[in-house]
Amino acid sequence: MRALKKKPVNGMKDILPREKEIRDYVTGVISDTYKSYGFTPIETPCMEDIGNLTGSKGGENEKLIFKVLKRGEKLKLKEAETEADVVDYGMRYDLTVPLSRFYANHANDLPAPFKALQIGSVWRADRPQRGRFRQFTQCDIDIIGDASNLAEIELILATTHTLGKLGFGGFEVRINERRILKAMAGYAGFKENEYEDVFITLDKMDKIGLDGVKEELVQNGYSPKVVEKYVSLFGVLQDNDDISAGLDLLSGHMDGSMDEEAAQNLREIAAAVSAAKSADFKLVFDPTLVRGMSYYTGTIFEVAIPEFGGSCGGGGRYDGMVGRFTGHDVPACGFSIGFERIVLLLLESGFEIPTTPQRKAFLIEKGYPKDKIADIIKEASEERAKGINVLVAGMNKNKKFQKENLKDQGYDDIKEFYRRDAQ
Amino acid sequence: MRALKKKPVNGMKDILPREKEIRDYVTGVISDTYKSYGFTPIETPCMEDIGNLTGSKGGENEKLIFKVLKRGEKLKLKEAETEADVVDYGMRYDLTVPLSRFYANHANDLPAPFKALQIGSVWRADRPQRGRFRQFTQCDIDIIGDASNLAEIELILATTHTLGKLGFGGFEVRINERRILKAMAGYAGFKENEYEDVFITLDKMDKIGLDGVKEELVQNGYSPKVVEKYVSLFGVLQDNDDISAGLDLLSGHMDGSMDEEAAQNLREIAAAVSAAKSADFKLVFDPTLVRGMSYYTGTIFEVAIPEFGGSCGGGGRYDGMVGRFTGHDVPACGFSIGFERIVLLLLESGFEIPTTPQRKAFLIEKGYPKDKIADIIKEASEERAKGINVLVAGMNKNKKFQKENLKDQGYDDIKEFYRRDAQ
């Protein structure tokens, strides 16, 4: 028999006890906090019909789908011409597409508006790189059926409250509106069918800077005059602290091209969030914020934690997606908290879980009389009934090493049971 | 654009809030109880190298693997002759194979013995049927590195304690030993290379009865004399309550063919479990218990809950599996609790989660002044700080229906905010 492979599959990882305990703790805090805002947990299968995944405007993610081979008679390998002939399902690349399908399927059994909480794995066949895995956990809250910006306000407050409970402070939530993005592109002179392409370049701002964006747009064949007009708009906002003032300023430069409804939407969200917020963060207007997925239709937002270079969560409004399943649109808005990055930050900072129960270890010498072992186990049961975690294990030959190991795992209290005392 | 599919993929299911809350509650009780026995949580990827899944003696499960298509240049569809040419990974069908790989990969970083707790999804492309899904949750505890039956004792006590905490009583844990199965087959006159085939038939005992087993064995070409001798052994045990006496009785009929070490192993486990158990259950010796997977090497066990016809969990010792990855065997023993069946029983019995926080709903009339909404949200925050779950939502046109709906979800306390009062 050939030996099996010890490593996990390429780009996916095994999670050891210390990290898993932190993950479970973070999951617990997130879940409890979101529930206190009235979000209810749901779960969908990890696989979806391949057509649902490739037809949902998921942007780049659609190129990264792990596809599942057809089974039994349905698989006709010899006749297959393309991938589409041999697969029927795919692994979900986010939780938004499955949620929209879920809502379309169960709307009659769900409250209106429906506030969903999902924590689950997603898969992307991305090039593996440090800190980035091909299976990772997403953690989303979504409000479906609320067209008002009460949805955005609740999503931002719940998510920032949760980050605060996890010990994060001094972070930013950056906000923008797809309608403002479009108004700015329109003002500059881009054609409507060019917008998405222009936004793909704009999205690179944090990597290539304003000059880089300008250069790439011109290289892509857009008129230098239009590009110049576009890029100059982003220079208008120096200090984004006051969202309302920032929007006024931008609007003043756009000769009536601003989408005033969208601007008013952001002003209202900013006012309510700053009045009711509990965590230590700033909400800032960022007209360069794009977010990849073209399924967004209104507000978009992103969390930036200074300890962590990039984004640590984000979301937005996607009023058109449920309609792809049902034929009529339903307003929807969601926020995905950066679960993996939060865990990474806590791991790297040596985080200790505040609620860990006391730990005791009982070590039993080899050859201890079998008929006396029940007494040790009963003693362990009594300790467990008091809320103490008790490990019962055989004593290893190298007892010193074993005890050091146990201390590393938090077992400070170790009781040893020897044959000679078992009379 | 074509409409997308609303249904989950065939044989998998969406989990709605009421069931999801019960699942989370059960997960919490299981996890806390197992941790109190010193088990530590780990996680492995949902996909494994396809060779690991097909080469692990997983029995029938190996035929039910969802396979993952190769990607990019590795996929050569036109040249493909067999499934093996186009797939590289597969979805795990249990948590035992991944755990063995995990242990082989990380043994140096893990305590000895290592007590693992895993809760996760597994996939089997079984024919869908009522109450049986193609994606479901398994919940396993395993002890790796302990050759003594302290492992079995702890596994049985922890699992039954957990079932007791979930409200189950009056159930049975049935136990057997692969070595006794083999000794009985050997005594009857079967050849060693026939054992696995004989056990496949014996495993059908609960469906086809003793006569059915006899008939099938003869049909399969075994000597009627051997079959008769084999089947008569199972008639020896009438009352299995006293495991030690039952083993003596069986042994007395086997003319010295009994594996006395295996029998002694069961006697010791039975004595310790009955002395230290906390839940209301009986441990019984069942010489007909087979369990499907041929990777088991010693003790095997199964939980039978009277409210539920079939088995509700099981496990056993699989001392050979880690060695498939590392080249040298490591003792291992595990118990999988029947998570899905427990959830089903609780759902059907109208179970109410005992620890649900109080729920309040704030409903805001349409057109409520935007600048006053922050006050409502602040009031909600104050309630949340007291441990109350507060839902803030817009008031629907059909307010009566909305309020009834909220009451169904446990929101007994509903506060309404009207425009006219917002001055």
PDB file of N, CA and C in Angstrom, chain A residues 202-251:
ATOM      1  N   LEU A 202      -9.824  52.386 -10.923  1.00  0.00           N
ATOM      2  CA  LEU A 202      -9.923  53.222  -9.712  1.00  0.00           C
ATOM      3  C   LEU A 202      -9.677  52.397  -8.454  1.00  0.00           C
ATOM      4  N   ASP A 203     -10.129  51.135  -8.487  1.00  0.00           N
ATOM      5  CA  ASP A 203     -10.019  50.233  -7.343  1.00  0.00           C
ATOM      6  C   ASP A 203      -8.558  49.983  -6.962  1.00  0.00           C
ATOM      7  N   LYS A 204      -7.630  50.290  -7.879  1.00  0.00           N
ATOM      8  CA  LYS A 204      -6.218  50.054  -7.603  1.00  0.00           C
ATOM      9  C   LYS A 204      -5.544  51.241  -6.921  1.00  0.00           C
ATOM     10  N   MET A 205      -6.342  52.294  -6.619  1.00  0.00           N
ATOM     11  CA  MET A 205      -5.804  53.530  -6.035  1.00  0.00           C
ATOM     12  C   MET A 205      -4.837  53.277  -4.887  1.00  0.00           C
ATOM     13  N   ASP A 206      -5.222  52.385  -3.925  1.00  0.00           N
ATOM     14  CA  ASP A 206      -4.363  52.189  -2.751  1.00  0.00           C
ATOM     15  C   ASP A 206      -3.031  51.544  -3.120  1.00  0.00           C
ATOM     16  N   LYS A 207      -2.980  50.876  -4.278  1.00  0.00           N
ATOM     17  CA  LYS A 207      -1.719  50.254  -4.690  1.00  0.00           C
ATOM     18  C   LYS A 207      -0.888  51.163  -5.594  1.00  0.00           C
ATOM     19  N   ILE A 208      -1.545  51.817  -6.577  1.00  0.00           N
ATOM     20  CA  ILE A 208      -0.775  52.566  -7.590  1.00  0.00           C
ATOM     21  C   ILE A 208      -0.915  54.077  -7.453  1.00  0.00           C
ATOM     22  N   GLY A 209      -1.744  54.555  -6.534  1.00  0.00           N
ATOM     23  CA  GLY A 209      -1.867  55.997  -6.315  1.00  0.00           C
ATOM     24  C   GLY A 209      -2.658  56.696  -7.416  1.00  0.00           C
ATOM     25  N   LEU A 210      -2.904  57.983  -7.187  1.00  0.00           N
ATOM     26  CA  LEU A 210      -3.719  58.765  -8.118  1.00  0.00           C
ATOM     27  C   LEU A 210      -3.036  58.853  -9.486  1.00  0.00           C
ATOM     28  N   ASP A 211      -1.695  59.051  -9.479  1.00  0.00           N
ATOM     29  CA  ASP A 211      -0.961  59.133 -10.750  1.00  0.00           C
ATOM     30  C   ASP A 211      -1.035  57.821 -11.519  1.00  0.00           C
ATOM     31  N   GLY A 212      -0.948  56.709 -10.789  1.00  0.00           N
ATOM     32  CA  GLY A 212      -1.032  55.396 -11.423  1.00  0.00           C
ATOM     33  C   GLY A 212      -2.389  55.186 -12.080  1.00  0.00           C
ATOM     34  N   VAL A 213      -3.435  55.602 -11.378  1.00  0.00           N
ATOM     35  CA  VAL A 213      -4.795  55.456 -11.912  1.00  0.00           C
ATOM     36  C   VAL A 213      -4.917  56.248 -13.214  1.00  0.00           C
ATOM     37  N   LYS A 214      -4.403  57.488 -13.161  1.00  0.00           N
ATOM     38  CA  LYS A 214      -4.449  58.376 -14.328  1.00  0.00           C
ATOM     39  C   LYS A 214      -3.743  57.722 -15.527  1.00  0.00           C
ATOM     40  N   GLU A 215      -2.534  57.261 -15.267  1.00  0.00           N
ATOM     41  CA  GLU A 215      -1.728  56.629 -16.308  1.00  0.00           C
ATOM     42  C   GLU A 215      -2.444  55.424 -16.923  1.00  0.00           C
ATOM     43  N   GLU A 216      -2.985  54.551 -16.031  1.00  0.00           N
ATOM     44  CA  GLU A 216      -3.630  53.336 -16.544  1.00  0.00           C
ATOM     45  C   GLU A 216      -4.862  53.656 -17.370  1.00  0.00           C
ATOM     46  N   LEU A 217      -5.632  54.658 -16.934  1.00  0.00           N
ATOM     47  CA  LEU A 217      -6.840  55.007 -17.687  1.00  0.00           C
ATOM     48  C   LEU A 217      -6.480  55.500 -19.092  1.00  0.00           C
ATOM     49  N   VAL A 218      -5.426  56.334 -19.150  1.00  0.00           N
ATOM     50  CA  VAL A 218      -5.004  56.835 -20.467  1.00  0.00           C
ATOM     51  C   VAL A 218      -4.497  55.673 -21.331  1.00  0.00           C
ATOM     52  N   GLN A 219      -3.689  54.799 -20.699  1.00  0.00           N
ATOM     53  CA  GLN A 219      -3.207  53.608 -21.417  1.00  0.00           C
ATOM     54  C   GLN A 219      -4.357  52.751 -21.942  1.00  0.00           C
ATOM     55  N   ASN A 220      -5.452  52.712 -21.172  1.00  0.00           N
ATOM     56  CA  ASN A 220      -6.597  51.901 -21.595  1.00  0.00           C
ATOM     57  C   ASN A 220      -7.397  52.573 -22.710  1.00  0.00           C
ATOM     58  N   GLY A 221      -6.919  53.759 -23.164  1.00  0.00           N
ATOM     59  CA  GLY A 221      -7.519  54.354 -24.353  1.00  0.00           C
ATOM     60  C   GLY A 221      -8.532  55.458 -24.083  1.00  0.00           C
ATOM     61  N   TYR A 222      -8.686  55.847 -22.806  1.00  0.00           N
ATOM     62  CA  TYR A 222      -9.638  56.920 -22.526  1.00  0.00           C
ATOM     63  C   TYR A 222      -8.988  58.268 -22.819  1.00  0.00           C
ATOM     64  N   SER A 223      -9.826  59.229 -23.179  1.00  0.00           N
ATOM     65  CA  SER A 223      -9.343  60.567 -23.534  1.00  0.00           C
ATOM     66  C   SER A 223      -8.623  61.215 -22.354  1.00  0.00           C
ATOM     67  N   PRO A 224      -7.403  61.713 -22.574  1.00  0.00           N
ATOM     68  CA  PRO A 224      -6.645  62.336 -21.488  1.00  0.00           C
ATOM     69  C   PRO A 224      -7.413  63.481 -20.827  1.00  0.00           C
ATOM     70  N   LYS A 225      -8.236  64.169 -21.605  1.00  0.00           N
ATOM     71  CA  LYS A 225      -9.007  65.278 -21.051  1.00  0.00           C
ATOM     72  C   LYS A 225     -10.031  64.775 -20.032  1.00  0.00           C
ATOM     73  N   VAL A 226     -10.765  63.704 -20.443  1.00  0.00           N
ATOM     74  CA  VAL A 226     -11.748  63.091 -19.547  1.00  0.00           C
ATOM     75  C   VAL A 226     -11.053  62.559 -18.289  1.00  0.00           C
ATOM     76  N   VAL A 227      -9.947  61.886 -18.493  1.00  0.00           N
ATOM     77  CA  VAL A 227      -9.213  61.301 -17.372  1.00  0.00           C
ATOM     78  C   VAL A 227      -8.753  62.402 -16.412  1.00  0.00           C
ATOM     79  N   GLU A 228      -8.232  63.492 -16.972  1.00  0.00           N
ATOM     80  CA  GLU A 228      -7.753  64.606 -16.150  1.00  0.00           C
ATOM     81  C   GLU A 228      -8.885  65.184 -15.298  1.00  0.00           C
ATOM     82  N   LYS A 229     -10.040  65.370 -15.943  1.00  0.00           N
ATOM     83  CA  LYS A 229     -11.205  65.916 -15.244  1.00  0.00           C
ATOM     84  C   LYS A 229     -11.635  64.975 -14.111  1.00  0.00           C
ATOM     85  N   TYR A 230     -11.588  63.672 -14.411  1.00  0.00           N
ATOM     86  CA  TYR A 230     -11.981  62.654 -13.434  1.00  0.00           C
ATOM     87  C   TYR A 230     -11.036  62.666 -12.242  1.00  0.00           C
ATOM     88  N   VAL A 231      -9.767  62.590 -12.530  1.00  0.00           N
ATOM     89  CA  VAL A 231      -8.767  62.475 -11.478  1.00  0.00           C
ATOM     90  C   VAL A 231      -8.738  63.725 -10.592  1.00  0.00           C
ATOM     91  N   SER A 232      -8.976  64.875 -11.195  1.00  0.00           N
ATOM     92  CA  SER A 232      -8.922  66.113 -10.411  1.00  0.00           C
ATOM     93  C   SER A 232     -10.006  66.133  -9.335  1.00  0.00           C
ATOM     94  N   LEU A 233     -11.139  65.450  -9.605  1.00  0.00           N
ATOM     95  CA  LEU A 233     -12.226  65.403  -8.615  1.00  0.00           C
ATOM     96  C   LEU A 233     -11.766  64.777  -7.299  1.00  0.00           C
ATOM     97  N   PHE A 234     -10.878  63.794  -7.390  1.00  0.00           N
ATOM     98  CA  PHE A 234     -10.433  63.089  -6.177  1.00  0.00           C
ATOM     99  C   PHE A 234      -9.467  63.925  -5.346  1.00  0.00           C
ATOM    100  N   GLY A 235      -8.943  65.002  -5.995  1.00  0.00           N
ATOM    101  CA  GLY A 235      -8.062  65.888  -5.252  1.00  0.00           C
ATOM    102  C   GLY A 235      -8.822  66.888  -4.392  1.00  0.00           C
ATOM    103  N   VAL A 236     -10.119  66.998  -4.637  1.00  0.00           N
ATOM    104  CA  VAL A 236     -10.935  68.006  -3.956  1.00  0.00           C
ATOM    105  C   VAL A 236     -10.990  67.792  -2.444  1.00  0.00           C
ATOM    106  N   LEU A 237     -11.117  66.491  -2.054  1.00  0.00           N
ATOM    107  CA  LEU A 237     -11.306  66.180  -0.641  1.00  0.00           C
ATOM    108  C   LEU A 237      -9.968  65.969   0.047  1.00  0.00           C
ATOM    109  N   GLN A 238      -9.607  66.858   0.926  1.00  0.00           N
ATOM    110  CA  GLN A 238      -8.361  66.689   1.657  1.00  0.00           C
ATOM    111  C   GLN A 238      -8.617  65.971   2.976  1.00  0.00           C
ATOM    112  N   ASP A 239      -9.557  66.486   3.684  1.00  0.00           N
ATOM    113  CA  ASP A 239      -9.842  65.957   5.022  1.00  0.00           C
ATOM    114  C   ASP A 239     -11.277  65.410   5.010  1.00  0.00           C
ATOM    115  N   ASN A 240     -11.403  64.115   5.253  1.00  0.00           N
ATOM    116  CA  ASN A 240     -12.720  63.496   5.090  1.00  0.00           C
ATOM    117  C   ASN A 240     -13.503  63.375   6.389  1.00  0.00           C
ATOM    118  N   ASP A 241     -13.051  64.016   7.447  1.00  0.00           N
ATOM    119  CA  ASP A 241     -13.653  63.783   8.751  1.00  0.00           C
ATOM    120  C   ASP A 241     -15.131  64.138   8.797  1.00  0.00           C
ATOM    121  N   ASP A 242     -15.493  65.233   8.150  1.00  0.00           N
ATOM    122  CA  ASP A 242     -16.895  65.637   8.177  1.00  0.00           C
ATOM    123  C   ASP A 242     -17.531  65.209   6.855  1.00  0.00           C
ATOM    124  N   ILE A 243     -18.284  64.114   6.902  1.00  0.00           N
ATOM    125  CA  ILE A 243     -18.826  63.539   5.668  1.00  0.00           C
ATOM    126  C   ILE A 243     -19.737  64.518   4.952  1.00  0.00           C
ATOM    127  N   SER A 244     -20.578  65.198   5.732  1.00  0.00           N
ATOM    128  CA  SER A 244     -21.542  66.097   5.122  1.00  0.00           C
ATOM    129  C   SER A 244     -20.825  67.234   4.391  1.00  0.00           C
ATOM    130  N   ALA A 245     -19.815  67.805   5.045  1.00  0.00           N
ATOM    131  CA  ALA A 245     -19.052  68.893   4.428  1.00  0.00           C
ATOM    132  C   ALA A 245     -18.298  68.388   3.197  1.00  0.00           C
ATOM    133  N   GLY A 246     -17.752  67.186   3.299  1.00  0.00           N
ATOM    134  CA  GLY A 246     -17.033  66.601   2.174  1.00  0.00           C
ATOM    135  C   GLY A 246     -17.931  66.438   0.958  1.00  0.00           C
ATOM    136  N   LEU A 247     -19.140  65.977   1.205  1.00  0.00           N
ATOM    137  CA  LEU A 247     -20.078  65.779   0.096  1.00  0.00           C
ATOM    138  C   LEU A 247     -20.464  67.122  -0.531  1.00  0.00           C
ATOM    139  N   ASP A 248     -20.647  68.130   0.333  1.00  0.00           N
ATOM    140  CA  ASP A 248     -20.969  69.473  -0.179  1.00  0.00           C
ATOM    141  C   ASP A 248     -19.862  69.966  -1.102  1.00  0.00           C
ATOM    142  N   LEU A 249     -18.642  69.787  -0.629  1.00  0.00           N
ATOM    143  CA  LEU A 249     -17.480  70.254  -1.372  1.00  0.00           C
ATOM    144  C   LEU A 249     -17.399  69.560  -2.744  1.00  0.00           C
ATOM    145  N   LEU A 250     -17.523  68.237  -2.713  1.00  0.00           N
ATOM    146  CA  LEU A 250     -17.451  67.468  -3.962  1.00  0.00           C
ATOM    147  C   LEU A 250     -18.571  67.881  -4.906  1.00  0.00           C
ATOM    148  N   SER A 251     -19.765  67.957  -4.341  1.00  0.00           N
ATOM    149  CA  SER A 251     -20.937  68.326  -5.125  1.00  0.00           C
ATOM    150  C   SER A 251     -20.733  69.687  -5.789  1.00  0.00           C
TER     151      SER A 251
END
